[in-house]
Amino acid sequence: MDDTLLLTARGEIDRACEPDLNRLLDALPISLSDVVLDMQDVRFMDVTGLHFLCELHHRTARRHTRLHTRGWQAQPRYLLHAVAHLGMQGRDLNTVVRAALERPQGLS
């Protein structure tokens, strides 16, 4: 299993694109070694993006696929930092957010 899937997001991740995100999640191939989510061209993300990130994390973890993120821009990164500092009890959300934030800037 040496297949890597690159997901490139663009524009805004908000409630309006939720149906597209759900279709994308449903269409993920079953056997992948890695999924890379490139956020370089995303200038805005709301809670819809957090839900997508968590669901992508769940699906890749269940399939023993590594999830990588990169290219976090200012506003989405700010949202991730805000969520990380809320001290929420949701283990899954904290795991996903911290994983996205703990990478060096060049790889994030």
PDB file of C-alpha atoms in Angstrom:
ATOM      1  CA  MET A   1       0.000   0.000   0.000  1.00  0.00           C
ATOM      2  CA  ASP A   2       2.092   2.939  -1.280  1.00  0.00           C
ATOM      3  CA  ASP A   3      -0.638   5.164  -2.664  1.00  0.00           C
ATOM      4  CA  THR A   4      -0.874   8.803  -1.587  1.00  0.00           C
ATOM      5  CA  LEU A   5      -3.919  10.954  -2.224  1.00  0.00           C
ATOM      6  CA  LEU A   6      -3.436  14.733  -2.415  1.00  0.00           C
ATOM      7  CA  LEU A   7      -6.547  16.759  -1.539  1.00  0.00           C
ATOM      8  CA  THR A   8      -6.204  20.417  -2.512  1.00  0.00           C
ATOM      9  CA  ALA A   9      -8.756  22.782  -1.004  1.00  0.00           C
ATOM     10  CA  ARG A  10      -9.430  26.236  -2.460  1.00  0.00           C
ATOM     11  CA  GLY A  11     -11.360  29.331  -1.438  1.00  0.00           C
ATOM     12  CA  GLU A  12     -13.552  29.009   1.624  1.00  0.00           C
ATOM     13  CA  ILE A  13     -14.591  25.989   3.639  1.00  0.00           C
ATOM     14  CA  ASP A  14     -17.982  26.844   5.079  1.00  0.00           C
ATOM     15  CA  ARG A  15     -21.513  25.498   5.368  1.00  0.00           C
ATOM     16  CA  ALA A  16     -22.194  26.085   1.660  1.00  0.00           C
ATOM     17  CA  CYS A  17     -19.613  23.498   0.620  1.00  0.00           C
ATOM     18  CA  GLU A  18     -20.661  20.850   3.164  1.00  0.00           C
ATOM     19  CA  PRO A  19     -22.418  18.624   0.569  1.00  0.00           C
ATOM     20  CA  ASP A  20     -19.263  18.622  -1.584  1.00  0.00           C
ATOM     21  CA  LEU A  21     -17.112  17.752   1.424  1.00  0.00           C
ATOM     22  CA  ASN A  22     -19.413  14.858   2.315  1.00  0.00           C
ATOM     23  CA  ARG A  23     -19.244  13.535  -1.254  1.00  0.00           C
ATOM     24  CA  LEU A  24     -15.466  13.774  -1.148  1.00  0.00           C
ATOM     25  CA  LEU A  25     -15.329  11.832   2.128  1.00  0.00           C
ATOM     26  CA  ASP A  26     -17.631   9.158   0.729  1.00  0.00           C
ATOM     27  CA  ALA A  27     -15.454   8.832  -2.384  1.00  0.00           C
ATOM     28  CA  LEU A  28     -12.157   8.315  -0.540  1.00  0.00           C
ATOM     29  CA  PRO A  29     -10.408   5.185  -1.771  1.00  0.00           C
ATOM     30  CA  ILE A  30     -10.205   2.447   0.827  1.00  0.00           C
ATOM     31  CA  SER A  31      -6.564   1.445   0.403  1.00  0.00           C
ATOM     32  CA  LEU A  32      -4.199   4.382   0.741  1.00  0.00           C
ATOM     33  CA  SER A  33      -0.982   4.749   2.668  1.00  0.00           C
ATOM     34  CA  ASP A  34      -1.245   8.539   3.035  1.00  0.00           C
ATOM     35  CA  VAL A  35      -3.680  11.385   2.548  1.00  0.00           C
ATOM     36  CA  VAL A  36      -2.265  14.908   2.247  1.00  0.00           C
ATOM     37  CA  LEU A  37      -4.675  17.819   2.770  1.00  0.00           C
ATOM     38  CA  ASP A  38      -3.213  20.959   1.184  1.00  0.00           C
ATOM     39  CA  MET A  39      -4.793  24.107   2.662  1.00  0.00           C
ATOM     40  CA  GLN A  40      -2.522  26.614   0.876  1.00  0.00           C
ATOM     41  CA  ASP A  41      -5.391  28.189  -1.092  1.00  0.00           C
ATOM     42  CA  VAL A  42      -7.982  28.289   1.722  1.00  0.00           C
ATOM     43  CA  ARG A  43      -8.384  31.821   3.045  1.00  0.00           C
ATOM     44  CA  PHE A  44     -11.405  31.144   5.309  1.00  0.00           C
ATOM     45  CA  MET A  45     -12.686  28.161   7.264  1.00  0.00           C
ATOM     46  CA  ASP A  46     -15.531  27.904   9.783  1.00  0.00           C
ATOM     47  CA  VAL A  47     -16.732  25.042  11.966  1.00  0.00           C
ATOM     48  CA  THR A  48     -17.626  23.117   8.798  1.00  0.00           C
ATOM     49  CA  GLY A  49     -13.912  22.815   8.122  1.00  0.00           C
ATOM     50  CA  LEU A  50     -13.330  21.518  11.635  1.00  0.00           C
ATOM     51  CA  HIS A  51     -16.023  18.877  11.174  1.00  0.00           C
ATOM     52  CA  PHE A  52     -14.496  17.895   7.827  1.00  0.00           C
ATOM     53  CA  LEU A  53     -11.024  17.657   9.353  1.00  0.00           C
ATOM     54  CA  CYS A  54     -12.320  15.461  12.188  1.00  0.00           C
ATOM     55  CA  GLU A  55     -14.250  13.166   9.842  1.00  0.00           C
ATOM     56  CA  LEU A  56     -11.242  12.892   7.512  1.00  0.00           C
ATOM     57  CA  HIS A  57      -9.151  11.986  10.552  1.00  0.00           C
ATOM     58  CA  HIS A  58     -11.663   9.308  11.629  1.00  0.00           C
ATOM     59  CA  ARG A  59     -11.844   7.732   8.205  1.00  0.00           C
ATOM     60  CA  THR A  60      -8.102   7.663   7.640  1.00  0.00           C
ATOM     61  CA  ALA A  61      -7.430   6.331  11.157  1.00  0.00           C
ATOM     62  CA  ARG A  62      -9.937   3.494  10.693  1.00  0.00           C
ATOM     63  CA  ARG A  63      -8.142   2.508   7.491  1.00  0.00           C
ATOM     64  CA  HIS A  64      -4.662   2.833   9.027  1.00  0.00           C
ATOM     65  CA  THR A  65      -3.903   5.655   6.610  1.00  0.00           C
ATOM     66  CA  ARG A  66      -1.620   8.506   7.655  1.00  0.00           C
ATOM     67  CA  LEU A  67      -3.175  11.994   7.409  1.00  0.00           C
ATOM     68  CA  HIS A  68      -0.917  14.969   6.732  1.00  0.00           C
ATOM     69  CA  THR A  69      -1.878  18.615   6.409  1.00  0.00           C
ATOM     70  CA  ARG A  70       0.083  21.519   4.985  1.00  0.00           C
ATOM     71  CA  GLY A  71      -0.174  25.130   3.898  1.00  0.00           C
ATOM     72  CA  TRP A  72      -2.420  26.489   6.658  1.00  0.00           C
ATOM     73  CA  GLN A  73      -3.180  30.158   5.996  1.00  0.00           C
ATOM     74  CA  ALA A  74      -3.752  32.837   8.650  1.00  0.00           C
ATOM     75  CA  GLN A  75      -7.511  32.582   9.316  1.00  0.00           C
ATOM     76  CA  PRO A  76      -7.821  28.769   9.271  1.00  0.00           C
ATOM     77  CA  ARG A  77      -4.676  28.547  11.438  1.00  0.00           C
ATOM     78  CA  TYR A  78      -6.198  31.106  13.829  1.00  0.00           C
ATOM     79  CA  LEU A  79      -9.355  28.971  14.093  1.00  0.00           C
ATOM     80  CA  LEU A  80      -7.259  25.895  14.877  1.00  0.00           C
ATOM     81  CA  HIS A  81      -5.346  27.811  17.559  1.00  0.00           C
ATOM     82  CA  ALA A  82      -8.596  29.139  19.044  1.00  0.00           C
ATOM     83  CA  VAL A  83     -10.063  25.650  19.266  1.00  0.00           C
ATOM     84  CA  ALA A  84      -6.855  24.275  20.776  1.00  0.00           C
ATOM     85  CA  HIS A  85      -6.995  26.898  23.531  1.00  0.00           C
ATOM     86  CA  LEU A  86     -10.626  26.277  24.444  1.00  0.00           C
ATOM     87  CA  GLY A  87      -9.631  23.261  26.517  1.00  0.00           C
ATOM     88  CA  MET A  88     -12.496  21.245  25.077  1.00  0.00           C
ATOM     89  CA  GLN A  89     -12.960  17.703  26.299  1.00  0.00           C
ATOM     90  CA  GLY A  90     -13.431  16.276  22.789  1.00  0.00           C
ATOM     91  CA  ARG A  91     -10.388  14.051  22.458  1.00  0.00           C
ATOM     92  CA  ASP A  92     -10.804  13.618  18.720  1.00  0.00           C
ATOM     93  CA  LEU A  93     -11.035  17.326  17.971  1.00  0.00           C
ATOM     94  CA  ASN A  94      -8.020  18.114  20.142  1.00  0.00           C
ATOM     95  CA  THR A  95      -6.010  15.337  18.503  1.00  0.00           C
ATOM     96  CA  VAL A  96      -6.816  16.573  15.003  1.00  0.00           C
ATOM     97  CA  VAL A  97      -6.209  20.247  15.771  1.00  0.00           C
ATOM     98  CA  ARG A  98      -2.953  19.639  17.586  1.00  0.00           C
ATOM     99  CA  ALA A  99      -1.691  17.372  14.806  1.00  0.00           C
ATOM    100  CA  ALA A 100      -2.388  20.107  12.252  1.00  0.00           C
ATOM    101  CA  LEU A 101      -0.672  22.771  14.357  1.00  0.00           C
ATOM    102  CA  GLU A 102       2.385  20.857  15.548  1.00  0.00           C
ATOM    103  CA  ARG A 103       4.070  20.615  12.177  1.00  0.00           C
ATOM    104  CA  PRO A 104       6.823  23.088  11.297  1.00  0.00           C
ATOM    105  CA  GLN A 105       5.527  26.028   9.234  1.00  0.00           C
ATOM    106  CA  GLY A 106       7.109  24.757   6.018  1.00  0.00           C
ATOM    107  CA  LEU A 107       5.321  21.420   6.283  1.00  0.00           C
ATOM    108  CA  SER A 108       2.099  22.454   7.986  1.00  0.00           C
TER     109      SER A 108
END
